[in-house]
Tab-separated table of C-alpha atoms in Angstrom:
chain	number	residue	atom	x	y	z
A	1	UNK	CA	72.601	-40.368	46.445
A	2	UNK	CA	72.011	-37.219	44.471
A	3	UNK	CA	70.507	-38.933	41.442
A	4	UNK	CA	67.873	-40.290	43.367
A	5	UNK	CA	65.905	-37.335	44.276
A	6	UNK	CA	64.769	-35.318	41.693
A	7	UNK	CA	61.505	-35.476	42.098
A	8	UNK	CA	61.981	-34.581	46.193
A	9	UNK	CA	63.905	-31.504	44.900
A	10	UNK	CA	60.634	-30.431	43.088
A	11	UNK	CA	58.492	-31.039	45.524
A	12	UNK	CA	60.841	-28.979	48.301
A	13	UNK	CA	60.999	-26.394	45.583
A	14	UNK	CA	57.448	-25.988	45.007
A	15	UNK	CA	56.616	-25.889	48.953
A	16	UNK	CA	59.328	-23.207	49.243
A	17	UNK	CA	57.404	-21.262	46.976
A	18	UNK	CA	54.199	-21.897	48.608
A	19	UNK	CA	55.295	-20.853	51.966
A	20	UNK	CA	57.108	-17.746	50.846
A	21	UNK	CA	53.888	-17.002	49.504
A	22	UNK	CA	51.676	-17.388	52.415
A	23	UNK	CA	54.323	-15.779	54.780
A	24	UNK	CA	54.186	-12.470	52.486
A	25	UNK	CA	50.275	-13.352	52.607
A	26	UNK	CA	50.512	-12.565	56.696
A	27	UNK	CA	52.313	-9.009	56.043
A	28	UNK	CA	49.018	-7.576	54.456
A	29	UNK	CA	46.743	-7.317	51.970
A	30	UNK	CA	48.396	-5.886	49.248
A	31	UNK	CA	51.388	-8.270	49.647
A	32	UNK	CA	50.506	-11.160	47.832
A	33	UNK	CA	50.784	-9.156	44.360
A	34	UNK	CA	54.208	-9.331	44.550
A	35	UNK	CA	54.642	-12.682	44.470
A	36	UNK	CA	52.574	-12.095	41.091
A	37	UNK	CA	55.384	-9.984	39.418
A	38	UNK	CA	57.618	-13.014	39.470
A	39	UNK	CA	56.183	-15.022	36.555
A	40	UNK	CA	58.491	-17.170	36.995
A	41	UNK	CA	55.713	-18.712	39.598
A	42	UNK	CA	53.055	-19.178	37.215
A	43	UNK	CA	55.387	-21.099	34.903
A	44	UNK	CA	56.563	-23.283	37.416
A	45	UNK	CA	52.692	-24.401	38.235
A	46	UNK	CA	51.923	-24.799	34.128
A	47	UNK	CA	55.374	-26.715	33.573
A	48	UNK	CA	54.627	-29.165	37.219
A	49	UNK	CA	51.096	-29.607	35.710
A	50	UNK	CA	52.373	-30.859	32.334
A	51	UNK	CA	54.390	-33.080	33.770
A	52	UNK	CA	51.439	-34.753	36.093
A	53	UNK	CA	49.246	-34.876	33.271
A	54	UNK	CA	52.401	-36.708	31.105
A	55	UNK	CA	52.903	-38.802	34.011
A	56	UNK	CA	49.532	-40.222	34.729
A	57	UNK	CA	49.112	-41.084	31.027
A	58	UNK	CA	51.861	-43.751	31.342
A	59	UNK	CA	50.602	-44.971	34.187
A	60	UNK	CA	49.549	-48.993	33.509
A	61	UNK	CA	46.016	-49.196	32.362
A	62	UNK	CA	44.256	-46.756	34.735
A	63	UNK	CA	40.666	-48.249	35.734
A	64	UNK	CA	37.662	-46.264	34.451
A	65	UNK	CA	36.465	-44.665	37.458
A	66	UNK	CA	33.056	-46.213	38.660
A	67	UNK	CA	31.731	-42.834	40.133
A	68	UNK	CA	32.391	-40.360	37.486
A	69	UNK	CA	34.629	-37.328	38.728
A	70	UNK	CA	32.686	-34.151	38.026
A	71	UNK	CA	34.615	-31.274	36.096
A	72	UNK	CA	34.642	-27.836	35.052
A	73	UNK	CA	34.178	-26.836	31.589
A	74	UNK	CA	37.701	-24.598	31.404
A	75	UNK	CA	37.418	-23.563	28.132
A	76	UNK	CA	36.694	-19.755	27.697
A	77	UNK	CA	36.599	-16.978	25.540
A	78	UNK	CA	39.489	-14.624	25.905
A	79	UNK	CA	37.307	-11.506	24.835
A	80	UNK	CA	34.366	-12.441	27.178
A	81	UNK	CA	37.936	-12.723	29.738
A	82	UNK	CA	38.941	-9.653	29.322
A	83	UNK	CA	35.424	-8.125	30.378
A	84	UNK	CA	35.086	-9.303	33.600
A	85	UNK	CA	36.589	-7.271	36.855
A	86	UNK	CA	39.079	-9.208	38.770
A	87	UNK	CA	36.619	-10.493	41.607
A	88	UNK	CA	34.424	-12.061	39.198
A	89	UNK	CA	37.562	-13.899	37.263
A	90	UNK	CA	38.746	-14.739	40.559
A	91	UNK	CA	35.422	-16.218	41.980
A	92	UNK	CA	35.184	-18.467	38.604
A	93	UNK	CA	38.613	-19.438	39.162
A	94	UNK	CA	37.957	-20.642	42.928
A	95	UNK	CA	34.871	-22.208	41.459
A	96	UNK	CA	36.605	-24.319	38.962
A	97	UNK	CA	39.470	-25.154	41.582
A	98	UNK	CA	36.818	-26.420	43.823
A	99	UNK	CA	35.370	-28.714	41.072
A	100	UNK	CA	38.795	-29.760	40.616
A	101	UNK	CA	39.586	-30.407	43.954
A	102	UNK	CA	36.263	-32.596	44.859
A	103	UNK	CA	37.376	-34.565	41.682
A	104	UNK	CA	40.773	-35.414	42.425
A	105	UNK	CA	39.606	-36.527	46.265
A	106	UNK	CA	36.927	-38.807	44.946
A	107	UNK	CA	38.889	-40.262	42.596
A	108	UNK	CA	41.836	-41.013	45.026
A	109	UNK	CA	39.250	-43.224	46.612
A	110	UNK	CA	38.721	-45.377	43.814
A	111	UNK	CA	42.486	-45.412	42.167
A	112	UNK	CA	44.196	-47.844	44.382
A	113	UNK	CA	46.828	-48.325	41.411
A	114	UNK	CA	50.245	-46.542	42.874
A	115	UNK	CA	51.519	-44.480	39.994
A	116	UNK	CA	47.880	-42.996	39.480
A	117	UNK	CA	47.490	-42.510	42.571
A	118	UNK	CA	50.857	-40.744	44.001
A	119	UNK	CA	50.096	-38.094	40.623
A	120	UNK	CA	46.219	-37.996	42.338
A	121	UNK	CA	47.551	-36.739	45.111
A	122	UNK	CA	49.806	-34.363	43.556
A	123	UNK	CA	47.340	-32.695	41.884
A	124	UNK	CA	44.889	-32.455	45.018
A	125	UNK	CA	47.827	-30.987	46.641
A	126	UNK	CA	48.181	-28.320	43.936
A	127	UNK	CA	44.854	-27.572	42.950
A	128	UNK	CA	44.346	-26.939	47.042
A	129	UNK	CA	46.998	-24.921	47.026
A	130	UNK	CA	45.658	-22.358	45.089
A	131	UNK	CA	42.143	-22.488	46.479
A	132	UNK	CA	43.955	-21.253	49.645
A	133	UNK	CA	45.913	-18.690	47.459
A	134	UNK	CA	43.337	-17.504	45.503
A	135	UNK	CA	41.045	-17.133	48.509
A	136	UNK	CA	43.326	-14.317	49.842
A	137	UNK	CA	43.046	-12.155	46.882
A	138	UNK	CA	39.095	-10.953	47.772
A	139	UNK	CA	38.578	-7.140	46.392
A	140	UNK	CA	35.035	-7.686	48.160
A	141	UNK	CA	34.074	-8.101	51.519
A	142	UNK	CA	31.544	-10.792	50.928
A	143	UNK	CA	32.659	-14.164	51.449
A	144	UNK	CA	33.216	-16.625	48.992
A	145	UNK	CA	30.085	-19.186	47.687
A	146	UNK	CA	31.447	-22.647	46.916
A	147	UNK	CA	29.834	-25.271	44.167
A	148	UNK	CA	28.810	-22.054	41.827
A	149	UNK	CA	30.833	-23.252	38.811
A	150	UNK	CA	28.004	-23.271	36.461
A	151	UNK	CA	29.034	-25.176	33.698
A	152	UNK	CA	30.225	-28.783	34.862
A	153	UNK	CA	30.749	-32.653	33.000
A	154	UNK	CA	30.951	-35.974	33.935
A	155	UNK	CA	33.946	-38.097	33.633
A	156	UNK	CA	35.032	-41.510	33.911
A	157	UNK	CA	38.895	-40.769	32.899
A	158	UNK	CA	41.255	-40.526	35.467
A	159	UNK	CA	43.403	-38.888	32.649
A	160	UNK	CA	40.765	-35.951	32.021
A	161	UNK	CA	41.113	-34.483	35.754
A	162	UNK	CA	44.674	-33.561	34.652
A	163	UNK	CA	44.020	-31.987	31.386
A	164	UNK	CA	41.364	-30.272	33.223
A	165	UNK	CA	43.572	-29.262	35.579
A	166	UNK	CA	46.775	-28.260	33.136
A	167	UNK	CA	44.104	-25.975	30.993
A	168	UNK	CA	43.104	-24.812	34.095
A	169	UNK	CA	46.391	-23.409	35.006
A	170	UNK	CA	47.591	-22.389	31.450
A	171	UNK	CA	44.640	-20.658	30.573
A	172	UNK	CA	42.492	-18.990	33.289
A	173	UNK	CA	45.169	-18.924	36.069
A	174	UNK	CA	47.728	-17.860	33.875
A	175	UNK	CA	45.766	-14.607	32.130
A	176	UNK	CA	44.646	-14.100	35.608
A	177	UNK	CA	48.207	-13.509	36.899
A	178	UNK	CA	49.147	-11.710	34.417
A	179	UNK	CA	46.642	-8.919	34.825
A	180	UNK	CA	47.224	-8.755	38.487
A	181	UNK	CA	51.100	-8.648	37.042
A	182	UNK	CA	50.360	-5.810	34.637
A	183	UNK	CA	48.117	-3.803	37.452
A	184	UNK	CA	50.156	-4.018	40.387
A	185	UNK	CA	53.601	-4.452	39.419
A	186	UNK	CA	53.755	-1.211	37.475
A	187	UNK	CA	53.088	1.672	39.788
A	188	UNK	CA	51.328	4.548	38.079
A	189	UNK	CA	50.483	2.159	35.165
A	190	UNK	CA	47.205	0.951	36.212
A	191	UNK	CA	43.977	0.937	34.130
A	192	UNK	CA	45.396	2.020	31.376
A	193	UNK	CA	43.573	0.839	28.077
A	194	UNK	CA	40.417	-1.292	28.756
A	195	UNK	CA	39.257	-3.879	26.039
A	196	UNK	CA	36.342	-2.800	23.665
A	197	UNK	CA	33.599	-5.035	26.052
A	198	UNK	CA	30.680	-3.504	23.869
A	199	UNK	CA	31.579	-3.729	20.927
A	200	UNK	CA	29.960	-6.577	18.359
């Protein structure tokens, strides 16, 4: 019986995670941060997204999809990165989540397939997840604007909503925890040096 569930023990696992989370969420608004300080998290989300995005790609001939999922364009500079406040990097993030999100519903709709579709759902699951994460971290008042990811492309890969979604998660997610890590984890260490924005 034990052999047959790994893939249950990773699921329980990850919604473990996500519900310690949200409970330390309820405490107030600093708490979330601390979940932050255990990268451990983070890694978890890049190594589960590798392994939908593995998945998926040996799935049986995945249809092209017939209404093209839209994407974000995930790719940034890390020096432009490092210039922006928190708020904004977190707005862009929710932005590209969003995207992500929309994607992964409408192409459930058209994936009847099983094995595409179970990892479609996955990732819907995950990428919602952080929307709801993400959305408690506001350093503004003003609420958050959805569908303001500026730069967007069509797709008609089912494969290319999970490399979205992996690059996602190893690139801006991952340098975004880590500065929250690096602010709020070391008391008395924060704003130290900040990156040369003006210069070139």
């Amino acid at each position: 019986m034990q052999d047959r569930s790994p893939q249950l023990s990773m699921e329980l696992n990850r919604l473990l995670l996500l519900t310690s989370f949200l409970l330390h969420v309820e405490e107030g608004h600093a708490s979330p941060v601390r979940l932050v300080c255990d990268s451990r998290l983070i890694h978890k989300y890049i190594g589960e997204a590798k392994d939908m995005e593995k998945t998926v790609g040996q799935c049986q001939a995945l249809p092209a999809l017939g209404c093209p999922a839209v994407l974000p364009l995930v790719n940034f500079s890390l020096q432009q990165w490092k210039c922006k406040s928190s708020e904004s990097k977190r707005r862009e993030i929710l932005c590209d989540l969003a995207l992500l999100v929309g994607a992964a519903a409408g192409a459930q709709g058209q994936v009847t397939q099983e094995c595409g579709a179970r990892q479609l759902g996955q990732l819907y699951e995950h990428a919602n997840s952080f929307l709801l994460l993400l959305q408690t971290f506001g350093w503004e008042a003003g609420p958050w604007e959805p569908g303001c990811s500026p730069h967007s492309v069509e797709q008609t890969h089912v494969t290319s909503i999970f490399l979205t979604y992996r690059k996602l998660v190893q690139g801006k997610l991952s340098f975004f925890f880590h500065n929250l890590a690096k602010d709020s984890c070391k008391p008395g260490q924060g704003g130290g040096r900040e990156p040369h924005c003006g210069a070139r």
